[in-house]
Short mmCIF file of C-alpha atoms in Angstrom, two decimals:
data_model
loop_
_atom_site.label_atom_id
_atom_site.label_comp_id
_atom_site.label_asym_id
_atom_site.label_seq_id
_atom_site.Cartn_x
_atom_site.Cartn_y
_atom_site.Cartn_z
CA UNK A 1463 20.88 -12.01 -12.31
CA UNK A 1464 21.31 -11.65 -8.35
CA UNK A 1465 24.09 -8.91 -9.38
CA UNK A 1466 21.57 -7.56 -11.54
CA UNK A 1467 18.96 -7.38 -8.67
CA UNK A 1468 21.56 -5.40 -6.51
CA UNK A 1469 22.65 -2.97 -8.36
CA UNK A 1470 20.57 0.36 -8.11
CA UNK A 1471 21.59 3.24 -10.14
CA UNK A 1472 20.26 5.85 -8.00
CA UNK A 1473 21.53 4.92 -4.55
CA UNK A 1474 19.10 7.08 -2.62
CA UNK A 1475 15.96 6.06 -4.73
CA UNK A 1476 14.64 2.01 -3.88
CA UNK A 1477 12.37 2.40 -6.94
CA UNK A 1478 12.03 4.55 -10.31
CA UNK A 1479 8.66 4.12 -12.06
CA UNK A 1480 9.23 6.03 -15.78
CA UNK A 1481 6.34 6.78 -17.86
CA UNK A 1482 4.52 3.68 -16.85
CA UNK A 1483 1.49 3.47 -18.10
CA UNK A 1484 -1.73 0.68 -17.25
CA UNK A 1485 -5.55 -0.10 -16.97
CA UNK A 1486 -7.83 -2.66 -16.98
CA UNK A 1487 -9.27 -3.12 -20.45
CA UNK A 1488 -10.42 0.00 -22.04
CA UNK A 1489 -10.11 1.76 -18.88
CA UNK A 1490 -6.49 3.64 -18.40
CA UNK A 1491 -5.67 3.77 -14.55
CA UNK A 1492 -2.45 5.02 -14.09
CA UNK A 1493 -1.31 6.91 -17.67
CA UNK A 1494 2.51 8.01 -18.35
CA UNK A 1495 3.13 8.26 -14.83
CA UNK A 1496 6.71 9.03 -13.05
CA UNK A 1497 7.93 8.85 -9.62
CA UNK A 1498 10.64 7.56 -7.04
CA UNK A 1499 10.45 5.53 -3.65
CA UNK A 1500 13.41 6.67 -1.94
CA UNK A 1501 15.11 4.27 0.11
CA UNK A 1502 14.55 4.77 3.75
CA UNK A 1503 11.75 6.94 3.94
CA UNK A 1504 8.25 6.42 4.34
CA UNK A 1505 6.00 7.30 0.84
CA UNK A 1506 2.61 7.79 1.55
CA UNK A 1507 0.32 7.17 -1.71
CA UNK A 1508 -2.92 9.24 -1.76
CA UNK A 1509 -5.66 9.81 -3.82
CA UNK A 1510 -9.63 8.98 -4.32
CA UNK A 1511 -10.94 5.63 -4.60
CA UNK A 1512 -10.73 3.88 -7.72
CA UNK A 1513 -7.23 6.26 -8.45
CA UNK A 1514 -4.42 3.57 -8.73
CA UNK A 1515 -2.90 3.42 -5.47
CA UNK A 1516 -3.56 -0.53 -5.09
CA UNK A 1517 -2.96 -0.86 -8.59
CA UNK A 1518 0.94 0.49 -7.98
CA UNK A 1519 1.37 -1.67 -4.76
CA UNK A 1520 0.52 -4.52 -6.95
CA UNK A 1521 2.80 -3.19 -9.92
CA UNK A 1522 5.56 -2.93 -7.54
CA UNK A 1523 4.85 -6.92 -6.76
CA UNK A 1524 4.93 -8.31 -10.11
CA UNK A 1525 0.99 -9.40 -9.93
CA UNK A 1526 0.47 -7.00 -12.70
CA UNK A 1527 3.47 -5.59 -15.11
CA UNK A 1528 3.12 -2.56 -17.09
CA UNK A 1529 2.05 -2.04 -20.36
CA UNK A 1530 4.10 0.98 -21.21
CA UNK A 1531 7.25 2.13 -19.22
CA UNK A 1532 9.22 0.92 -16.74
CA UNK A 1533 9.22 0.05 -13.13
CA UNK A 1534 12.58 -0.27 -11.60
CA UNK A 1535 12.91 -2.20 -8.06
CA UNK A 1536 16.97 -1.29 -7.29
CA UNK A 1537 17.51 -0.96 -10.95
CA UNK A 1538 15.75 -3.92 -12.01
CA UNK A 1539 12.74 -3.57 -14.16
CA UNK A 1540 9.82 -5.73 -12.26
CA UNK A 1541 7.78 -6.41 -15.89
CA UNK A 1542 10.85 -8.11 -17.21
CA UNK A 1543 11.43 -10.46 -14.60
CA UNK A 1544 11.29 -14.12 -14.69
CA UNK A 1545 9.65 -15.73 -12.23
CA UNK A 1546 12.83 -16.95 -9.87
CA UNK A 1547 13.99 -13.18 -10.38
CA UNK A 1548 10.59 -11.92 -9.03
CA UNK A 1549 10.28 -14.60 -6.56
CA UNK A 1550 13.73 -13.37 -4.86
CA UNK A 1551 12.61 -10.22 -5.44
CA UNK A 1552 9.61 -10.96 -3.72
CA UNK A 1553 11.09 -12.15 -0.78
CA UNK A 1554 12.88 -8.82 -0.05
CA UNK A 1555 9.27 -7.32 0.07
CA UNK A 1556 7.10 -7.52 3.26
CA UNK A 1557 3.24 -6.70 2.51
CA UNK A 1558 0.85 -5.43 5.05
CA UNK A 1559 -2.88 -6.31 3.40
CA UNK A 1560 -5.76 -4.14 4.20
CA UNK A 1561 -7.86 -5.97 7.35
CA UNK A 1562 -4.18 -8.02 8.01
CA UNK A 1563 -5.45 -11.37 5.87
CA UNK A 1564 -4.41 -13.77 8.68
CA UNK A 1565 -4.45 -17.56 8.22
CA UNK A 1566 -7.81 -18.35 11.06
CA UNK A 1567 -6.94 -21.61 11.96
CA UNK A 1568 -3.40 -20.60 12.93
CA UNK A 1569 -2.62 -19.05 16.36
CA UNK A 1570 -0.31 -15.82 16.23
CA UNK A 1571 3.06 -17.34 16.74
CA UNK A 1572 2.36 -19.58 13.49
CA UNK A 1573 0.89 -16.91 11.78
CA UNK A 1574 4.14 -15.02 11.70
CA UNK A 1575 6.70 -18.01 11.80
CA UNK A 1576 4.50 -18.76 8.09
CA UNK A 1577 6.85 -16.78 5.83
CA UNK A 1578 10.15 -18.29 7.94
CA UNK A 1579 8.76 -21.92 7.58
CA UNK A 1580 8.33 -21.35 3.93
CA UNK A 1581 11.25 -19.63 2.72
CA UNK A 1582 14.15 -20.58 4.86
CA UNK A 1583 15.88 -23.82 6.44
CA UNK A 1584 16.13 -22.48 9.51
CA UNK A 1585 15.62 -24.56 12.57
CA UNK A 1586 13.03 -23.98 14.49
CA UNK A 1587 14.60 -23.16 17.43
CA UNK A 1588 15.71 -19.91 15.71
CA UNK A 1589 12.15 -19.45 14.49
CA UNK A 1590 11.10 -19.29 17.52
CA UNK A 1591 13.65 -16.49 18.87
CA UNK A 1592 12.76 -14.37 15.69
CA UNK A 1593 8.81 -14.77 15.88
CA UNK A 1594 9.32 -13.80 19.50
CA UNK A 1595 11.33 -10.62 18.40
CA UNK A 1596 9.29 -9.25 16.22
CA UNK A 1597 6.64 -10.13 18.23
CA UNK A 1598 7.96 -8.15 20.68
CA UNK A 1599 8.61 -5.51 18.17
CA UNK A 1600 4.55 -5.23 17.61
CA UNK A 1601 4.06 -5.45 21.70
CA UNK A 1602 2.25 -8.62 21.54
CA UNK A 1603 4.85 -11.29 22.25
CA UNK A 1604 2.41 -12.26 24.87
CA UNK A 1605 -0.49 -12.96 22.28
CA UNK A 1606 1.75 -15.46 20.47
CA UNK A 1607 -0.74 -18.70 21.58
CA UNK A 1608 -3.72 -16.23 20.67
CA UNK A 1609 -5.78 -17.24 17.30
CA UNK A 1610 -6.87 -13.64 14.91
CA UNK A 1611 -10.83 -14.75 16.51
CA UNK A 1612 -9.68 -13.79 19.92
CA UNK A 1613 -7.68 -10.74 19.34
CA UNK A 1614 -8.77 -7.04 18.48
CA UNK A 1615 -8.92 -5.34 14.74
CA UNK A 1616 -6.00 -3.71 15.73
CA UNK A 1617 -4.01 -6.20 17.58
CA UNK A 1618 -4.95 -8.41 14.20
CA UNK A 1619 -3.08 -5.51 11.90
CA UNK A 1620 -0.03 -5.65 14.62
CA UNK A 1621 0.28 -9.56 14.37
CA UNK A 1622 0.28 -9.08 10.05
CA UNK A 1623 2.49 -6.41 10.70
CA UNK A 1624 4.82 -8.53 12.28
CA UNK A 1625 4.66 -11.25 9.68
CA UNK A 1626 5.36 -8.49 6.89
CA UNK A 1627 8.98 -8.09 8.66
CA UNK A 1628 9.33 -11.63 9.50
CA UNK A 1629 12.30 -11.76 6.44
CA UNK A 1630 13.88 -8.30 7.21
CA UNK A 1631 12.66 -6.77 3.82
CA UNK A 1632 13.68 -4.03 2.24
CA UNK A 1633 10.18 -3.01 1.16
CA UNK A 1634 6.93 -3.01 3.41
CA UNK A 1635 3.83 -1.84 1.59
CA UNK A 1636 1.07 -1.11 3.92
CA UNK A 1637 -2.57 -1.39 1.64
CA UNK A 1638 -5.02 0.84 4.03
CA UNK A 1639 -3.39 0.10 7.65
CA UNK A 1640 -5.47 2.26 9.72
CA UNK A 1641 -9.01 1.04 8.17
CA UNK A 1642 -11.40 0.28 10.51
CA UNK A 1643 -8.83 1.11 13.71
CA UNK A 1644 -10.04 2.84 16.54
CA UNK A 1645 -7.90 6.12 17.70
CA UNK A 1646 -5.41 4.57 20.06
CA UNK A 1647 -5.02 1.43 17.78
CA UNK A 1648 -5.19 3.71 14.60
CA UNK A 1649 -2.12 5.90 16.85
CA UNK A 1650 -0.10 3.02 17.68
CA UNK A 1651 -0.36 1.45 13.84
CA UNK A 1652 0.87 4.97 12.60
CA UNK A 1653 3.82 4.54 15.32
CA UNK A 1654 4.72 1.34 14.63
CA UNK A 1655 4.97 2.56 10.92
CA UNK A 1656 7.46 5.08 11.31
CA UNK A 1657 9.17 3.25 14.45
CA UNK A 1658 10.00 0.39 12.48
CA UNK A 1659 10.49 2.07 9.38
CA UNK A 1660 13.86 3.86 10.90
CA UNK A 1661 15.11 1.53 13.50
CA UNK A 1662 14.82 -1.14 11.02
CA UNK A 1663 16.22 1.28 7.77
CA UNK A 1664 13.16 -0.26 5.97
CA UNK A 1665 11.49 1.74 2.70
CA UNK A 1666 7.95 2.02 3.29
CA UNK A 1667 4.44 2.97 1.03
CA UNK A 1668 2.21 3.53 2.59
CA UNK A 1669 -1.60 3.16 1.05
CA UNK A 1670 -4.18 5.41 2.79
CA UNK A 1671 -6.52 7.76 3.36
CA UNK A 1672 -6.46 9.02 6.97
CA UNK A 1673 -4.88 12.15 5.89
CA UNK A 1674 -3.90 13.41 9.71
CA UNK A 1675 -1.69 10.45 10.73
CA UNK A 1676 -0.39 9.52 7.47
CA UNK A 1677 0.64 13.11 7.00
CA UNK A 1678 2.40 12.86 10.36
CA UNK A 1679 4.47 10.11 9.80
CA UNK A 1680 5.36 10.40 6.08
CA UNK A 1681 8.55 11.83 4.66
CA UNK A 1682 6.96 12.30 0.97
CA UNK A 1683 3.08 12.28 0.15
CA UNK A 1684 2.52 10.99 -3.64
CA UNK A 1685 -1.99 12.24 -4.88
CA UNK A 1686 -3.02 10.65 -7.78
CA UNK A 1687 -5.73 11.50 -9.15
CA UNK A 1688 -7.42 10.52 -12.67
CA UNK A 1689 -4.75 8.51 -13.87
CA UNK A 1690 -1.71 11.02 -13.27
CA UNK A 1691 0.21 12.71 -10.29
CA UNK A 1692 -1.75 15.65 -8.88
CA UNK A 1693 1.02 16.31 -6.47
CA UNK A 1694 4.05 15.00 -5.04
CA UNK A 1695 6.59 16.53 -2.16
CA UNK A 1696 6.45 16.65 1.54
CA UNK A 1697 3.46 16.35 3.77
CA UNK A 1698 3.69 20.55 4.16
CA UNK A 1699 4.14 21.04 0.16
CA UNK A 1700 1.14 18.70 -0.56
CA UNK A 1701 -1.44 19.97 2.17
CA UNK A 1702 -0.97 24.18 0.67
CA UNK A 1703 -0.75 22.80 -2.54
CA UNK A 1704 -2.81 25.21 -4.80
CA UNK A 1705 -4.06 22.93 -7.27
CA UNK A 1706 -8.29 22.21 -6.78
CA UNK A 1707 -8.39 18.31 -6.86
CA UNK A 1708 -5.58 18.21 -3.93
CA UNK A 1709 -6.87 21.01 -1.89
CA UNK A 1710 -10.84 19.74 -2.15
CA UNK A 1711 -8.99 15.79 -0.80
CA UNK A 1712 -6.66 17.38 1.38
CA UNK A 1713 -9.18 19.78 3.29
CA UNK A 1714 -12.41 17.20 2.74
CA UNK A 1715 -14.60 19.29 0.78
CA UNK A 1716 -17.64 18.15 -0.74
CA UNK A 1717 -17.57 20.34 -3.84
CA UNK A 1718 -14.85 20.18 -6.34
CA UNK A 1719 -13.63 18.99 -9.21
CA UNK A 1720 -14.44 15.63 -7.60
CA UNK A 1721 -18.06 15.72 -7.67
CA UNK A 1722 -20.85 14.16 -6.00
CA UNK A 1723 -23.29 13.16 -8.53
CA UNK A 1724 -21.75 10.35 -10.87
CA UNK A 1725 -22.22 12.32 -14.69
CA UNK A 1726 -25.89 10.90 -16.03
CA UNK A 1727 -28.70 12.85 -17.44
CA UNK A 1728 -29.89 15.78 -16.49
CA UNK A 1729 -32.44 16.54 -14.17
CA UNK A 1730 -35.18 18.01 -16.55
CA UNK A 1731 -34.13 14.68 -19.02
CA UNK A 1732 -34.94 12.44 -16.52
CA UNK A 1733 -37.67 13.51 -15.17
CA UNK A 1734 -39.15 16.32 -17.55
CA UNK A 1735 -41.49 15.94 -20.44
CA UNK A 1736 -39.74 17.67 -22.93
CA UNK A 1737 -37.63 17.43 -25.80
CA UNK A 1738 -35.01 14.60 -24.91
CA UNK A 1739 -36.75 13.21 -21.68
CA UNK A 1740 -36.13 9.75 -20.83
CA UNK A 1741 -39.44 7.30 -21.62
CA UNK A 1742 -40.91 6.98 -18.02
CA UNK A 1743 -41.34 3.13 -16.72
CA UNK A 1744 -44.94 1.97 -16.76
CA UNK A 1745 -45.80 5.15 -18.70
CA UNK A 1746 -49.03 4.50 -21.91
CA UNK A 1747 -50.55 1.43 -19.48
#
């Protein structure tokens, strides 16, 4: 099964997603979708809220499987895992949440020494030298005796970001890093991204919707946008893309096919009095 695990038959790709289709109920999210993660390079996935880009993070994970098509971790289809399969698979996967989700009521060194406590024997000498690397890594080796209440938002997403690499994954998914960041801690996050990414030959996604950093630091930029791929290529191919959805998301434009007003009745229904006018509350007392 390990052997299984190992074997990828695309070397360059980390993970092939083939008409994979999946929603929540009625409501189709991502439908008959296909794309690669290739290994070493930083995928950014981009879209409007509500478009899937969670949703695939969490595919990639196991917390959800697929209901149609496949989604293949180094050749290994994630839906038809068992759970000691997905566990190990698991633990080659680092995860940076949105807002950093640390534990409060441990300091920073425990915080990242967490995932080393739990899923290895070593001693905790060598915890400590490792916490203190990637500590360093993050530039807050000096925090380590720090709990999240006394550091900064972005010092917080530095610390989780050091607990995502704790393991050496293969994988780090990043769900909205730069949320909330001011610009030098929003600057140093992107950094840190692509810094670690490379020195590190990690595979990254990247979740987000700061479209100026994230386009700076990302090898391929993945839109989806009602339940399909609107584009897909590098950060220069998806910004002059030609098709309306991307180029109103890329360029921030208020009118598109993305529209403001959620679809309802129309004006004159709602508030005319003719033919097909919605009854008016409180109206006949």
């Amino acid at each position: 099964r390990l052997l299984c695990f190992m074997t990828a038959p695309h070397p360059e790709s980390l993970i092939d997603i083939r008409g994979l289709t999946f929603g929540y109920g009625e409501r189709v999210v991502l439908d008959d979708i296909s794309l690669t993660v290739p290994r070493g390079k930083v995928t950014a996935l981009m879209g409007a809220s509500g478009g899937g880009k969670t949703t695939v993070l969490r595919l990639i994970g196991g917390q959800y499987r697929a209901q149609r098509g496949e989604l293949l971790l180094n050749g290994a289809d994630v839906g038809k895992m068992d759970r000691a399969a997905l566990y190990a698979a698991r633990r080659r996967m680092g995860m940076l949440f949105q807002f950093g989700a640390l534990f409060t009521d441990s300091n920073v060194f425990d915080n990242v020494a967490f995932p080393l406590r739990e899923h290895t024997d070593l001693p905790e000498v060598l915890i400590r030298d490792i916490v203190l690397m990637k500590l360093n890594a993050v530039g807050l080796r000096g925090a380590r005796d720090l709990m999240p209440a006394e550091v900064s938002g972005g010092m917080a997403r530095r610390v989780a970001l050091a607990r995502a690499i704790a393991l050496d994954p293969e994988l780090v998914m990043y769900d909205e890093p730069f949320a909330g960041l001011d610009p030098i801690s929003l600057g140093t996050a992107a950094r840190l991204i692509r810094q670690l990414n490379d020195t590190m030959g990690l595979t990254s996604i990247v979740v987000s919707h700061d479209l100026d950093e994230t386009f700076r630091i990302a090898d391929q930029v993945i839109i989806l946008a009602n339940g399909k791929i609107a584009a897909q290529g590098t950060p220069d191919e998806v910004r002059h893309s030609q098709d309306p959805l991307v180029h109103q998301f890329v360029n921030a434009l208020p009118d598109g096919p993305v529209h403001f007003h959620y679809p309802g009745p129309s004006i004159a229904q709602d508030f005319g009095d003719g033919p097909g006018a919605a009854p008016r509350r409180g109206a006949g007392r």
